[in-house]
Structure formats: C-alpha cells, structure tokens
mmCIF file of C-alpha atoms in Angstrom:
data_model
loop_
_atom_site.group_PDB
_atom_site.id
_atom_site.type_symbol
_atom_site.label_atom_id
_atom_site.label_comp_id
_atom_site.label_asym_id
_atom_site.label_seq_id
_atom_site.Cartn_x
_atom_site.Cartn_y
_atom_site.Cartn_z
ATOM 1 C CA GLU A 1 268.972 170.051 116.240
ATOM 2 C CA PHE A 2 266.491 167.200 115.713
ATOM 3 C CA GLY A 3 268.787 165.388 113.301
ATOM 4 C CA ASN A 4 271.802 165.637 115.578
ATOM 5 C CA ALA A 5 269.726 164.426 118.533
ATOM 6 C CA LYS A 6 268.647 161.407 116.446
ATOM 7 C CA ILE A 7 271.978 160.666 114.741
ATOM 8 C CA ALA A 8 272.049 157.078 116.045
ATOM 9 C CA PHE A 9 268.581 156.466 114.584
ATOM 10 C CA PHE A 10 269.580 157.806 111.164
ATOM 11 C CA LYS A 11 272.900 155.926 111.110
ATOM 12 C CA SER A 12 271.129 152.676 112.021
ATOM 13 C CA ARG A 13 269.106 153.045 108.815
ATOM 14 C CA ILE A 14 271.727 154.725 106.603
ATOM 15 C CA PRO A 15 275.115 153.336 107.743
ATOM 16 C CA SER A 16 277.144 155.470 105.311
ATOM 17 C CA LEU A 17 275.579 158.709 106.585
ATOM 18 C CA GLU A 18 278.317 161.242 107.330
ATOM 19 C CA PHE A 19 276.203 164.228 108.406
ATOM 20 C CA ILE A 20 272.585 165.136 109.016
ATOM 21 C CA PRO A 21 270.983 167.077 106.149
ATOM 22 C CA SER A 22 269.594 170.527 106.923
ATOM 23 C CA HIS A 23 265.929 171.104 107.691
ATOM 24 C CA ASP A 24 265.650 172.729 104.241
ATOM 25 C CA THR A 25 266.766 169.461 102.624
ATOM 26 C CA PHE A 26 264.210 167.492 104.644
ATOM 27 C CA ASN A 27 261.574 170.048 103.641
ATOM 28 C CA ARG A 28 262.410 169.737 99.930
ATOM 29 C CA PHE A 29 262.414 165.938 100.172
ATOM 30 C CA PHE A 30 259.017 165.694 101.873
ATOM 31 C CA SER A 31 257.471 168.373 99.642
ATOM 32 C CA MET A 32 258.244 166.215 96.576
ATOM 33 C CA ILE A 33 256.311 163.232 97.948
ATOM 34 C CA LYS A 34 252.600 163.121 97.193
ATOM 35 C CA SER A 35 250.800 163.221 100.533
ATOM 36 C CA ASP A 36 248.390 160.362 99.717
ATOM 37 C CA TYR A 37 251.304 158.128 98.682
ATOM 38 C CA PHE A 38 253.288 159.038 101.801
ATOM 39 C CA GLU A 39 250.260 158.225 103.961
ATOM 40 C CA LEU A 40 249.914 154.830 102.249
ATOM 41 C CA ILE A 41 253.541 153.805 102.761
ATOM 42 C CA PHE A 42 253.608 155.223 106.290
ATOM 43 C CA ARG A 43 250.472 153.259 107.262
ATOM 44 C CA ASN A 44 251.933 150.071 105.763
ATOM 45 C CA TRP A 45 255.150 150.594 107.718
ATOM 46 C CA VAL A 46 253.207 151.221 110.937
ATOM 47 C CA LYS A 47 251.182 148.018 110.373
ATOM 48 C CA GLN A 48 254.452 146.106 110.109
ATOM 49 C CA VAL A 49 255.816 147.757 113.261
ATOM 50 C CA CYS A 50 252.550 147.033 115.109
ATOM 51 C CA GLN A 51 253.039 143.315 114.540
ATOM 52 C CA GLU A 52 256.377 143.540 116.332
ATOM 53 C CA VAL A 53 255.406 145.988 119.083
ATOM 54 C CA LYS A 54 256.114 144.844 122.593
ATOM 55 C CA GLY A 55 255.442 146.756 125.738
ATOM 56 C CA VAL A 56 253.121 149.648 126.361
ATOM 57 C CA VAL A 57 250.967 151.311 123.719
ATOM 58 C CA ALA A 58 249.707 154.583 125.156
ATOM 59 C CA ILE A 59 246.350 155.871 123.921
ATOM 60 C CA ASP A 60 245.860 159.601 124.288
ATOM 61 C CA GLY A 61 243.239 162.128 123.266
ATOM 62 C CA LYS A 62 243.850 165.781 122.559
ATOM 63 C CA LEU A 63 241.677 168.754 121.767
ATOM 64 C CA MET A 64 243.300 171.143 119.321
ATOM 65 C CA ARG A 65 241.932 174.650 119.167
ATOM 66 C CA GLY A 66 242.340 177.359 116.615
ATOM 67 C CA PRO A 67 241.350 180.965 116.049
ATOM 68 C CA SER A 68 237.673 181.849 115.734
ATOM 69 C CA GLN A 69 238.325 183.306 112.277
ATOM 70 C CA CYS A 70 239.409 179.897 110.928
ATOM 71 C CA ASP A 71 237.502 178.622 107.901
ATOM 72 C CA GLY A 72 237.130 175.033 106.834
ATOM 73 C CA GLU A 73 235.309 171.935 107.961
ATOM 74 C CA HIS A 74 236.149 172.341 111.636
ATOM 75 C CA THR A 75 233.679 173.377 114.324
ATOM 76 C CA ARG A 76 233.520 177.155 114.584
ATOM 77 C CA GLY A 77 232.251 179.309 117.372
ATOM 78 C CA LYS A 78 233.213 182.058 119.766
ATOM 79 C CA GLU A 79 236.095 179.988 121.090
ATOM 80 C CA GLY A 80 237.372 179.003 117.622
ATOM 81 C CA PHE A 81 237.487 175.680 115.839
ATOM 82 C CA LYS A 82 237.937 172.447 117.765
ATOM 83 C CA LEU A 83 239.573 169.291 116.478
ATOM 84 C CA TRP A 84 239.571 166.134 118.617
ATOM 85 C CA MET A 85 242.379 163.638 117.923
ATOM 86 C CA VAL A 86 243.113 160.223 119.451
ATOM 87 C CA SER A 87 246.598 158.772 119.006
ATOM 88 C CA ALA A 88 248.428 155.548 119.814
ATOM 89 C CA TRP A 89 252.092 155.746 120.875
ATOM 90 C CA SER A 90 254.527 152.827 121.117
ATOM 91 C CA ALA A 91 256.650 153.565 124.177
ATOM 92 C CA ALA A 92 259.204 150.859 123.305
ATOM 93 C CA ASN A 93 259.711 152.069 119.729
ATOM 94 C CA GLY A 94 259.269 155.771 120.389
ATOM 95 C CA ILE A 95 256.875 156.262 117.463
ATOM 96 C CA SER A 96 253.281 157.177 116.858
ATOM 97 C CA LEU A 97 251.381 154.155 115.570
ATOM 98 C CA GLY A 98 248.581 156.324 114.258
ATOM 99 C CA GLN A 99 246.022 158.958 115.000
ATOM 100 C CA VAL A 100 242.419 159.559 114.053
ATOM 101 C CA LYS A 101 240.061 162.501 114.157
ATOM 102 C CA VAL A 102 236.972 161.907 116.319
ATOM 103 C CA ASP A 103 233.770 163.907 116.765
ATOM 104 C CA ASP A 104 234.157 164.412 120.510
ATOM 105 C CA LYS A 105 235.995 163.044 123.533
ATOM 106 C CA ARG A 106 233.329 160.423 124.295
ATOM 107 C CA GLN A 107 233.811 158.635 120.988
#
C-alpha cells in the first residue's frame, strides 16, 4: 500500500521502475544494510536536504511509553519505560530531518 501511494516519488528517483517491490523485498534490502552505515548515509543526505529546505520546519516532542516489564536502558517504573523524542519535520519536503532522544520534555 505504501509503495503504491508513493509511486510518483519512487519513479522520480528510479525512472525505469515498472512496479513497486513487496514489503518483503524492502525488508530484505534494509536488513542487509549495516545500521551504523545506513545512519551515516541517511544523516549526510538529510544535511544536504537541510541546505535546500524552504518553508516550515516543524519541531515536535513525543513521549513514547512501553510495558512495565521492559528491560534496557529506558526509565522503568509502575507505568513502564518512558522515552522522550524530539523531531524536526520538513513540511515542504515531507520528510523527517532528524530526531534525538532527550532526558525530559524541558530539555
């Protein structure tokens, strides 16, 4: 569904594209890429896009919550772990320019 909804986007980058690959194909493709390398190239691409961004950049904070049984480095308690994220969204380009984890909403 996502691919068909974004067919114009994909064809603008891959003109010879005849059909949208399945979600399984996307999954296999992204699972082969080392996450640290993907983060590096994605951040470099976003930096390039940021230089060309015009219009509104929306800054938004979100609190993500999880089950109280969750282990890991996240805050745990009766109400579960809490993860605060702040993101920047380019309205004109329709992409996230980045996101960071913060300690709390006042940061």
